GROMACS .gro file of C-alpha atoms in nm:
model
  445
    1MET     CA    1  10.557  13.131  11.118
    2GLN     CA    2  10.551  12.760  11.056
    3SER     CA    3  10.882  12.599  11.147
    4ASN     CA    4  11.057  12.307  10.988
    5SER     CA    5  11.027  12.099  11.304
    6ALA     CA    6  10.653  12.160  11.333
    7ALA     CA    7  10.599  12.086  10.964
    8VAL     CA    8  10.796  11.760  10.986
    9LEU     CA    9  10.605  11.668  11.302
   10VAL     CA   10  10.260  11.724  11.152
   11ARG     CA   11  10.339  11.561  10.818
   12GLY     CA   12  10.507  11.264  10.980
   13PHE     CA   13  10.225  11.219  11.231
   14VAL     CA   14   9.954  11.221  10.964
   15ASN     CA   15  10.142  10.975  10.742
   16LEU     CA   16  10.222  10.742  11.029
   17VAL     CA   17   9.868  10.749  11.168
   18VAL     CA   18   9.721  10.657  10.829
   19SER     CA   19   9.972  10.377  10.778
   20GLN     CA   20   9.952  10.250  11.135
   21LEU     CA   21   9.573  10.264  11.139
   22SER     CA   22   9.538  10.049  10.831
   23VAL     CA   23   9.797   9.796  10.948
   24ARG     CA   24   9.668   9.777  11.305
   25LEU     CA   25   9.305   9.738  11.204
   26ILE     CA   26   9.396   9.448  10.976
   27ASN     CA   27   9.609   9.294  11.249
   28PHE     CA   28   9.334   9.347  11.506
   29ALA     CA   29   9.072   9.174  11.289
   30LEU     CA   30   9.301   8.876  11.229
   31ASN     CA   31   9.393   8.851  11.597
   32LEU     CA   32   9.026   8.860  11.686
   33VAL     CA   33   8.948   8.562  11.464
   34THR     CA   34   9.260   8.378  11.582
   35ALA     CA   35   9.173   8.429  11.948
   36ARG     CA   36   8.828   8.280  11.891
   37LEU     CA   37   8.982   7.971  11.731
   38LEU     CA   38   9.262   7.908  11.984
   39THR     CA   39   9.252   7.815  12.348
   40PRO     CA   40   9.414   8.053  12.600
   41GLU     CA   41   9.713   7.818  12.624
   42ALA     CA   42   9.772   7.815  12.249
   43TYR     CA   43   9.711   8.188  12.222
   44GLY     CA   44   9.971   8.247  12.492
   45LEU     CA   45  10.227   8.058  12.285
   46ALA     CA   46  10.163   8.287  11.988
   47SER     CA   47  10.120   8.621  12.165
   48VAL     CA   48  10.389   8.589  12.432
   49GLN     CA   49  10.659   8.333  12.355
   50PHE     CA   50  10.676   8.355  11.975
   51HIS     CA   51  10.609   8.728  11.980
   52LEU     CA   52  10.892   8.781  12.227
   53LEU     CA   53  11.129   8.566  12.024
   54ASN     CA   54  11.059   8.736  11.692
   55THR     CA   55  11.026   9.091  11.820
   56GLY     CA   56  11.343   9.067  12.028
   57ILE     CA   57  11.554   8.955  11.732
   58VAL     CA   58  11.418   9.210  11.485
   59PHE     CA   59  11.406   9.504  11.725
   60LEU     CA   60  11.757   9.464  11.862
   61SER     CA   61  11.905   9.409  11.517
   62ARG     CA   62  11.772   9.716  11.340
   63GLU     CA   63  11.622   9.968  11.586
   64GLY     CA   64  11.953  10.116  11.697
   65LEU     CA   65  12.074  10.144  11.338
   66LYS     CA   66  11.747  10.304  11.232
   67ARG     CA   67  11.765  10.570  11.503
   68ALA     CA   68  12.130  10.641  11.425
   69CYS     CA   69  12.053  10.689  11.055
   70GLN     CA   70  11.771  10.928  11.142
   71ARG     CA   71  12.013  11.136  11.350
   72ILE     CA   72  12.278  11.166  11.078
   73GLN     CA   73  12.285  11.505  10.907
   74GLN     CA   74  12.492  11.493  10.590
   75ASP     CA   75  12.511  11.596  10.227
   76GLU     CA   76  12.199  11.464  10.055
   77ARG     CA   77  12.402  11.311   9.772
   78VAL     CA   78  12.589  11.069   9.997
   79HIS     CA   79  12.324  11.033  10.264
   80THR     CA   80  12.142  10.744  10.095
   81GLN     CA   81  12.463  10.548  10.052
   82LYS     CA   82  12.560  10.605  10.413
   83VAL     CA   83  12.217  10.491  10.536
   84LEU     CA   84  12.245  10.173  10.330
   85ALA     CA   85  12.598  10.107  10.451
   86LEU     CA   86  12.491  10.140  10.814
   87GLY     CA   87  12.169   9.951  10.751
   88CYS     CA   88  12.355   9.652  10.610
   89LEU     CA   89  12.507   9.600  10.952
   90CYS     CA   90  12.172   9.472  11.076
   91ILE     CA   91  12.217   9.150  10.872
   92PRO     CA   92  12.533   9.016  11.043
   93LEU     CA   93  12.414   9.159  11.375
   94GLY     CA   94  12.078   8.989  11.325
   95ALA     CA   95  12.244   8.657  11.241
   96CYS     CA   96  12.440   8.664  11.568
   97ILE     CA   97  12.135   8.765  11.774
   98THR     CA   98  11.915   8.503  11.604
   99ALA     CA   99  12.164   8.226  11.673
  100SER     CA  100  12.206   8.334  12.035
  101VAL     CA  101  11.834   8.371  12.111
  102CYS     CA  102  11.728   8.048  11.941
  103SER     CA  103  12.013   7.851  12.100
  104THR     CA  104  11.924   7.981  12.445
  105THR     CA  105  11.556   7.899  12.394
  106LEU     CA  106  11.630   7.547  12.278
  107TRP     CA  107  11.875   7.493  12.563
  108ARG     CA  108  11.606   7.584  12.819
  109MET     CA  109  11.356   7.335  12.676
  110ASP     CA  110  11.272   7.012  12.851
  111MET     CA  111  11.325   6.757  12.575
  112LYS     CA  112  11.141   6.493  12.777
  113ASP     CA  113  10.817   6.677  12.711
  114PRO     CA  114  10.610   6.503  12.439
  115ASP     CA  115  10.563   6.834  12.257
  116ALA     CA  116  10.927   6.939  12.287
  117GLN     CA  117  11.021   6.832  11.935
  118VAL     CA  118  10.734   7.031  11.784
  119HIS     CA  119  10.824   7.338  11.990
  120ALA     CA  120  11.193   7.307  11.897
  121THR     CA  121  11.105   7.298  11.528
  122ALA     CA  122  10.876   7.598  11.574
  123VAL     CA  123  11.151   7.796  11.749
  124ALA     CA  124  11.394   7.727  11.464
  125MET     CA  125  11.132   7.838  11.212
  126GLN     CA  126  11.063   8.156  11.408
  127GLY     CA  127  11.433   8.239  11.407
  128PHE     CA  128  11.452   8.179  11.034
  129ALA     CA  129  11.147   8.402  10.979
  130ALA     CA  130  11.306   8.682  11.181
  131PHE     CA  131  11.629   8.658  10.981
  132VAL     CA  132  11.436   8.667  10.652
  133GLU     CA  133  11.273   8.990  10.767
  134LEU     CA  134  11.613   9.130  10.866
  135CYS     CA  135  11.753   9.063  10.518
  136CYS     CA  136  11.546   9.358  10.398
  137GLY     CA  137  11.640   9.561  10.707
  138PRO     CA  138  11.861   9.807  10.511
  139LEU     CA  139  11.568   9.888  10.283
  140TYR     CA  140  11.334   9.927  10.581
  141ILE     CA  141  11.577  10.172  10.743
  142LEU     CA  142  11.614  10.362  10.417
  143ALA     CA  143  11.236  10.391  10.384
  144LYS     CA  144  11.212  10.525  10.739
  145VAL     CA  145  11.485  10.781  10.679
  146GLN     CA  146  11.332  10.893  10.349
  147LEU     CA  147  10.989  10.925  10.519
  148ALA     CA  148  10.848  10.668  10.275
  149ASP     CA  149  10.572  10.569  10.516
  150ALA     CA  150  10.350  10.443  10.237
  151VAL     CA  151  10.606  10.177  10.145
  152VAL     CA  152  10.634  10.066  10.507
  153ALA     CA  153  10.255  10.055  10.538
  154VAL     CA  154  10.218   9.845  10.222
  155ALA     CA  155  10.490   9.606  10.337
  156GLU     CA  156  10.352   9.563  10.688
  157GLY     CA  157   9.990   9.552  10.572
  158GLY     CA  158  10.053   9.296  10.299
  159ALA     CA  159  10.266   9.084  10.529
  160THR     CA  160  10.003   9.096  10.804
  161ILE     CA  161   9.728   8.990  10.565
  162ALA     CA  162   9.940   8.702  10.434
  163LYS     CA  163  10.027   8.593  10.787
  164GLY     CA  164   9.668   8.603  10.912
  165ALA     CA  165   9.524   8.431  10.608
  166LEU     CA  166   9.778   8.150  10.632
  167ILE     CA  167   9.708   8.105  11.005
  168LEU     CA  168   9.335   8.073  10.942
  169LEU     CA  169   9.390   7.836  10.650
  170LEU     CA  170   9.626   7.608  10.840
  171LEU     CA  171   9.419   7.604  11.159
  172LYS     CA  172   9.087   7.532  10.990
  173LYS     CA  173   9.184   7.320  10.690
  174SER     CA  174   9.475   7.110  10.816
  175SER     CA  175   9.576   6.901  11.114
  176MET     CA  176   9.911   7.074  11.148
  177PRO     CA  177  10.022   7.145  11.508
  178VAL     CA  178   9.948   7.498  11.623
  179PRO     CA  179  10.316   7.597  11.682
  180ILE     CA  180  10.416   7.485  11.333
  181ALA     CA  181  10.119   7.664  11.174
  182LEU     CA  182  10.207   7.987  11.356
  183SER     CA  183  10.571   7.955  11.250
  184TRP     CA  184  10.485   7.902  10.883
  185ALA     CA  185  10.270   8.213  10.899
  186GLN     CA  186  10.562   8.411  11.042
  187VAL     CA  187  10.786   8.289  10.760
  188ALA     CA  188  10.524   8.415  10.514
  189TYR     CA  189  10.527   8.751  10.693
  190GLY     CA  190  10.902   8.788  10.645
  191GLY     CA  191  10.886   8.675  10.282
  192VAL     CA  192  10.612   8.921  10.186
  193THR     CA  193  10.795   9.205  10.363
  194MET     CA  194  11.112   9.134  10.168
  195ALA     CA  195  10.923   9.106   9.840
  196VAL     CA  196  10.759   9.449   9.883
  197TYR     CA  197  11.082   9.631   9.964
  198LEU     CA  198  11.271   9.460   9.681
  199ALA     CA  199  10.996   9.543   9.433
  200TYR     CA  200  11.006   9.909   9.534
  201TYR     CA  201  11.382   9.968   9.552
  202THR     CA  202  11.535   9.722   9.304
  203PRO     CA  203  11.477   9.927   8.983
  204GLY     CA  204  11.643  10.236   9.134
  205PHE     CA  205  11.936  10.038   9.271
  206CYS     CA  206  11.997   9.871   8.935
  207LYS     CA  207  12.023  10.209   8.764
  208TRP     CA  208  12.255  10.337   9.039
  209MET     CA  209  12.485  10.034   9.021
  210LEU     CA  210  12.518  10.065   8.643
  211SER     CA  211  12.635  10.425   8.687
  212MET     CA  212  12.899  10.340   8.950
  213PRO     CA  213  13.267  10.342   8.841
  214SER     CA  214  13.483  10.034   8.885
  215ASP     CA  215  13.693  10.194   9.163
  216SER     CA  216  13.394  10.300   9.375
  217PHE     CA  217  13.495  10.092   9.677
  218CYS     CA  218  13.775  10.194   9.908
  219LEU     CA  219  13.932  10.073  10.232
  220SER     CA  220  14.113  10.244  10.517
  221LYS     CA  221  14.263  10.121  10.842
  222GLN     CA  222  14.066  10.382  11.033
  223VAL     CA  223  13.723  10.301  10.893
  224VAL     CA  224  13.522  10.015  10.753
  225LEU     CA  225  13.481   9.912  10.392
  226GLY     CA  226  13.203  10.106  10.219
  227PRO     CA  227  13.097  10.246   9.884
  228HIS     CA  228  13.242  10.579   9.783
  229GLN     CA  229  13.050  10.877   9.653
  230PRO     CA  230  12.895  10.852   9.309
  231PRO     CA  231  13.088  11.028   9.034
  232ALA     CA  232  13.017  11.396   8.995
  233SER     CA  233  13.043  11.604   8.683
  234ALA     CA  234  13.362  11.786   8.594
  235SER     CA  235  13.213  12.120   8.694
  236GLN     CA  236  13.095  12.002   9.034
  237ASP     CA  237  13.337  11.920   9.315
  238SER     CA  238  13.222  11.742   9.625
  239GLU     CA  239  13.229  11.919   9.955
  240SER     CA  240  13.507  11.694  10.085
  241ASP     CA  241  13.728  11.771   9.780
  242LEU     CA  242  13.692  12.144   9.832
  243ARG     CA  243  13.764  12.108  10.202
  244ARG     CA  244  14.073  11.898  10.128
  245ARG     CA  245  14.205  12.157   9.880
  246ARG     CA  246  14.159  12.438  10.130
  247LEU     CA  247  14.337  12.237  10.395
  248GLN     CA  248  14.625  12.157  10.158
  249GLY     CA  249  14.668  12.526  10.078
  250SER     CA  250  14.664  12.615  10.447
  251GLU     CA  251  14.919  12.345  10.522
  252HIS     CA  252  15.152  12.469  10.249
  253ALA     CA  253  15.129  12.826  10.375
  254ALA     CA  254  15.159  12.766  10.749
  255GLY     CA  255  15.356  12.440  10.760
  256SER     CA  256  15.197  12.342  11.089
  257ALA     CA  257  15.068  12.005  11.213
  258ALA     CA  258  14.710  12.121  11.276
  259PRO     CA  259  14.603  12.131  10.909
  260GLN     CA  260  14.739  11.780  10.864
  261ARG     CA  261  14.506  11.650  11.135
  262GLN     CA  262  14.214  11.839  10.981
  263GLN     CA  263  14.299  11.697  10.640
  264ARG     CA  264  14.292  11.343  10.775
  265ALA     CA  265  13.956  11.414  10.940
  266ALA     CA  266  13.818  11.552  10.614
  267ALA     CA  267  13.945  11.249  10.424
  268ALA     CA  268  13.772  11.020  10.672
  269ASP     CA  269  13.439  11.183  10.583
  270ASP     CA  270  13.463  11.022  10.240
  271PHE     CA  271  13.396  10.684  10.397
  272LEU     CA  272  13.044  10.576  10.473
  273LEU     CA  273  13.113  10.380  10.791
  274ASP     CA  274  13.326  10.620  10.990
  275SER     CA  275  13.397  10.592  11.360
  276LYS     CA  276  13.153  10.871  11.451
  277SER     CA  277  12.861  10.696  11.280
  278LEU     CA  278  12.951  10.362  11.435
  279ALA     CA  279  12.970  10.520  11.780
  280LEU     CA  280  12.624  10.669  11.723
  281CYS     CA  281  12.492  10.326  11.625
  282TRP     CA  282  12.638  10.175  11.941
  283ARG     CA  283  12.471  10.440  12.156
  284PHE     CA  284  12.132  10.374  12.004
  285LEU     CA  285  12.183   9.998  12.026
  286LEU     CA  286  12.221  10.034  12.402
  287GLN     CA  287  11.906  10.244  12.407
  288ALA     CA  288  11.726   9.977  12.204
  289ILE     CA  289  11.819   9.717  12.466
  290VAL     CA  290  11.673   9.935  12.741
  291HIS     CA  291  11.365  10.012  12.532
  292LEU     CA  292  11.307   9.643  12.465
  293ALA     CA  293  11.333   9.570  12.835
  294GLN     CA  294  11.077   9.844  12.902
  295THR     CA  295  10.824   9.730  12.643
  296GLU     CA  296  10.872   9.353  12.658
  297GLY     CA  297  10.997   9.302  13.012
  298SER     CA  298  10.655   9.191  13.132
  299ARG     CA  299  10.635   8.932  12.855
  300MET     CA  300  10.977   8.803  12.953
  301VAL     CA  301  10.861   8.753  13.310
  302MET     CA  302  10.539   8.587  13.196
  303ALA     CA  303  10.728   8.350  12.967
  304LEU     CA  304  10.966   8.252  13.246
  305CYS     CA  305  10.735   8.230  13.546
  306GLN     CA  306  10.371   8.191  13.442
  307SER     CA  307  10.161   7.915  13.291
  308SER     CA  308  10.049   7.907  12.930
  309TYR     CA  309   9.696   7.996  13.039
  310ASN     CA  310   9.808   8.316  13.215
  311GLN     CA  311  10.029   8.398  12.919
  312GLY     CA  312   9.727   8.372  12.690
  313VAL     CA  313   9.520   8.609  12.906
  314TYR     CA  314   9.808   8.854  12.926
  315GLY     CA  315   9.870   8.834  12.552
  316LEU     CA  316   9.506   8.909  12.473
  317VAL     CA  317   9.501   9.212  12.704
  318THR     CA  318   9.827   9.359  12.574
  319ASN     CA  319   9.732   9.307  12.211
  320LEU     CA  320   9.397   9.477  12.264
  321GLY     CA  321   9.533   9.754  12.483
  322SER     CA  322   9.829   9.827  12.260
  323LEU     CA  323   9.595   9.891  11.967
  324VAL     CA  324   9.543  10.248  12.090
  325VAL     CA  325   9.906  10.288  12.187
  326ARG     CA  326  10.049  10.171  11.856
  327THR     CA  327   9.789  10.348  11.643
  328ILE     CA  328   9.806  10.692  11.809
  329PHE     CA  329  10.099  10.728  12.049
  330PHE     CA  330  10.361  10.537  11.850
  331PRO     CA  331  10.316  10.763  11.543
  332VAL     CA  332  10.345  11.065  11.774
  333GLU     CA  333  10.675  10.932  11.909
  334GLU     CA  334  10.815  10.854  11.564
  335ALA     CA  335  10.707  11.190  11.417
  336ALA     CA  336  10.842  11.377  11.721
  337PHE     CA  337  11.180  11.205  11.692
  338ARG     CA  338  11.202  11.302  11.326
  339ALA     CA  339  11.110  11.663  11.400
  340PHE     CA  340  11.344  11.700  11.698
  341SER     CA  341  11.635  11.538  11.510
  342ARG     CA  342  11.629  11.796  11.232
  343PRO     CA  343  11.762  12.150  11.286
  344SER     CA  344  11.505  12.420  11.217
  345GLY     CA  345  11.751  12.696  11.134
  346LYS     CA  346  12.090  12.850  11.204
  347ASP     CA  347  11.987  13.005  11.537
  348VAL     CA  348  12.060  12.732  11.794
  349GLU     CA  349  11.881  12.901  12.083
  350ALA     CA  350  11.568  12.971  11.880
  351ASP     CA  351  11.572  12.614  11.754
  352LYS     CA  352  11.597  12.478  12.109
  353LYS     CA  353  11.317  12.702  12.234
  354GLN     CA  354  11.097  12.601  11.945
  355LYS     CA  355  11.144  12.230  12.014
  356ILE     CA  356  11.063  12.279  12.381
  357GLN     CA  357  10.737  12.449  12.285
  358ILE     CA  358  10.647  12.160  12.056
  359LEU     CA  359  10.730  11.913  12.333
  360ALA     CA  360  10.503  12.099  12.577
  361ILE     CA  361  10.212  12.077  12.333
  362LEU     CA  362  10.271  11.705  12.277
  363VAL     CA  363  10.283  11.637  12.652
  364ARG     CA  364   9.949  11.812  12.704
  365ILE     CA  365   9.776  11.630  12.420
  366SER     CA  366   9.918  11.288  12.510
  367GLY     CA  367   9.842  11.332  12.879
  368LEU     CA  368   9.483  11.437  12.813
  369THR     CA  369   9.425  11.139  12.581
  370GLY     CA  370   9.569  10.900  12.836
  371LEU     CA  371   9.357  11.042  13.115
  372LEU     CA  372   9.042  10.996  12.905
  373ALA     CA  373   9.130  10.629  12.856
  374ALA     CA  374   9.196  10.587  13.229
  375ALA     CA  375   8.868  10.755  13.325
  376PHE     CA  376   8.624  10.580  13.092
  377GLY     CA  377   8.800  10.259  12.984
  378PRO     CA  378   8.771  10.036  13.294
  379SER     CA  379   8.389  10.056  13.298
  380TYR     CA  380   8.352   9.894  12.957
  381THR     CA  381   8.621   9.626  12.949
  382TYR     CA  382   8.390   9.333  13.032
  383VAL     CA  383   8.129   9.436  12.775
  384LEU     CA  384   8.397   9.482  12.511
  385LEU     CA  385   8.550   9.140  12.567
  386ARG     CA  386   8.211   8.967  12.584
  387LEU     CA  387   8.095   9.116  12.254
  388MET     CA  388   8.419   9.073  12.062
  389TYR     CA  389   8.583   8.759  12.201
  390GLY     CA  390   8.294   8.569  12.355
  391GLN     CA  391   8.230   8.415  12.693
  392LYS     CA  392   8.545   8.202  12.673
  393TRP     CA  393   8.758   8.512  12.726
  394SER     CA  394   8.522   8.737  12.924
  395SER     CA  395   8.498   8.475  13.200
  396THR     CA  396   8.874   8.490  13.258
  397GLU     CA  397   9.079   8.757  13.437
  398ALA     CA  398   9.110   8.949  13.109
  399PRO     CA  399   8.848   9.222  13.193
  400ALA     CA  400   9.024   9.315  13.519
  401ALA     CA  401   9.366   9.313  13.353
  402LEU     CA  402   9.240   9.529  13.066
  403ALA     CA  403   9.097   9.778  13.316
  404CYS     CA  404   9.441   9.816  13.474
  405TYR     CA  405   9.593   9.857  13.128
  406CYS     CA  406   9.367  10.159  13.067
  407GLY     CA  407   9.547  10.342  13.346
  408TYR     CA  408   9.883  10.230  13.211
  409ILE     CA  409   9.807  10.403  12.879
  410THR     CA  410   9.854  10.745  13.042
  411LEU     CA  411  10.211  10.666  13.141
  412LEU     CA  412  10.288  10.522  12.797
  413ALA     CA  413  10.156  10.836  12.629
  414LEU     CA  414  10.373  11.069  12.836
  415ASN     CA  415  10.679  10.846  12.808
  416GLY     CA  416  10.666  10.829  12.427
  417CYS     CA  417  10.696  11.199  12.345
  418THR     CA  418  10.946  11.280  12.623
  419GLU     CA  419  11.167  10.985  12.528
  420ALA     CA  420  11.163  11.095  12.164
  421TYR     CA  421  11.283  11.443  12.264
  422VAL     CA  422  11.566  11.311  12.481
  423ASN     CA  423  11.686  11.063  12.218
  424ALA     CA  424  11.684  11.332  11.950
  425VAL     CA  425  11.869  11.614  12.125
  426ALA     CA  426  12.079  11.457  12.403
  427ASP     CA  427  12.455  11.435  12.364
  428ALA     CA  428  12.662  11.120  12.418
  429ARG     CA  429  12.734  11.192  12.784
  430SER     CA  430  12.371  11.255  12.873
  431GLU     CA  431  12.255  10.947  12.684
  432HIS     CA  432  12.514  10.733  12.862
  433HIS     CA  433  12.398  10.858  13.201
  434LEU     CA  434  12.033  10.811  13.107
  435TRP     CA  435  12.103  10.457  12.987
  436HIS     CA  436  12.237  10.359  13.329
  437VAL     CA  437  11.938  10.513  13.505
  438CYS     CA  438  11.687  10.336  13.278
  439ALA     CA  439  11.872  10.007  13.312
  440ALA     CA  440  11.854  10.028  13.692
  441ILE     CA  441  11.483  10.113  13.682
  442ASN     CA  442  11.411   9.822  13.447
  443CYS     CA  443  11.597   9.582  13.673
  444MET     CA  444  11.387   9.693  13.970
  445HIS     CA  445  11.071   9.660  13.761
   0.00000   0.00000   0.00000
């Protein structure tokens, strides 16, 4: 018998692999050409410092909200509105994070450096590009929740092509400084991403807004402002209305205080930004901070302590090594989280046993793939870099670093599927305890 969790896992994995493969191959080809044009110092600026700046802002602003929306199980009719209401929080959150990150980066700069003014302008442009991308964050989250992987693939693929083409054009046809050229390309990435999501969702949203009544927004002291449910027909009552009527009848018959509390809880469900959803978002925001420290902690150390040359070598190795990770293991993690977040049936014990079986299969497959990379990868790193990137890069420490990264792939593969399972099924207490453990491990790392 094919379960819902297994079906969601397989379908999500196939869709994500196809989308990720197309996007990553385009990105890999453009990075290959860019690495041949730039020196290791300039490549380190793009692959470490600017990447860390942009990725940190975007990831922290929307990853926690995305995971929270994927965990919410609610009536399908109001689910889209609730996802959008939660997703809109990434815009003010992103504005605060962008201002904080850019201000801190500019404060740490040595303005006596001759190139400081150029770098300061580039940092401001990178922050603006990240915020432009976050303006379509609610639509990105909605696409992820609706499993619209094709839309995400088109947006990321088109934006990557525009970014790479603009980098090549500015580097080869103009005398523009490298940091400014890279920043303009990142602005183009955010603009194309926004254009794709708006083109896909705007027609449907226009029809929905025209059908909304004038009193479709409500406010309560206990919750946040949010759009109410769309109007239903006279013959169809919403689930919250029926629940409220039953509670009113029970209150009239018993005259106790318990139904009154239940009635207030049922009335709170009518709001889209209730306290339970916001608490879930906060939990996943903390997890996003830990996850960012895990994935980008090495880049943070490189940006703070190492020279631009070493940053360039490290950036080349991580970009090349993460091609396998992001193309294969990241779709596995995303598909597993979707499958584990959705209940397979009414039997809780059977559902739990089924998810554990799926997790065991994923661990075996991911571990075997990682071990193959660790066994055969280190022997071919020098040849790979010499053929693809030329002698300029193969004569550096990049082959040795890439050989070490091949062994690191095994740990990344096992961590992805197990982390997806924990994030999908753990309760608030377990997640809070796990967050403290991961934070301590990251600090030691």
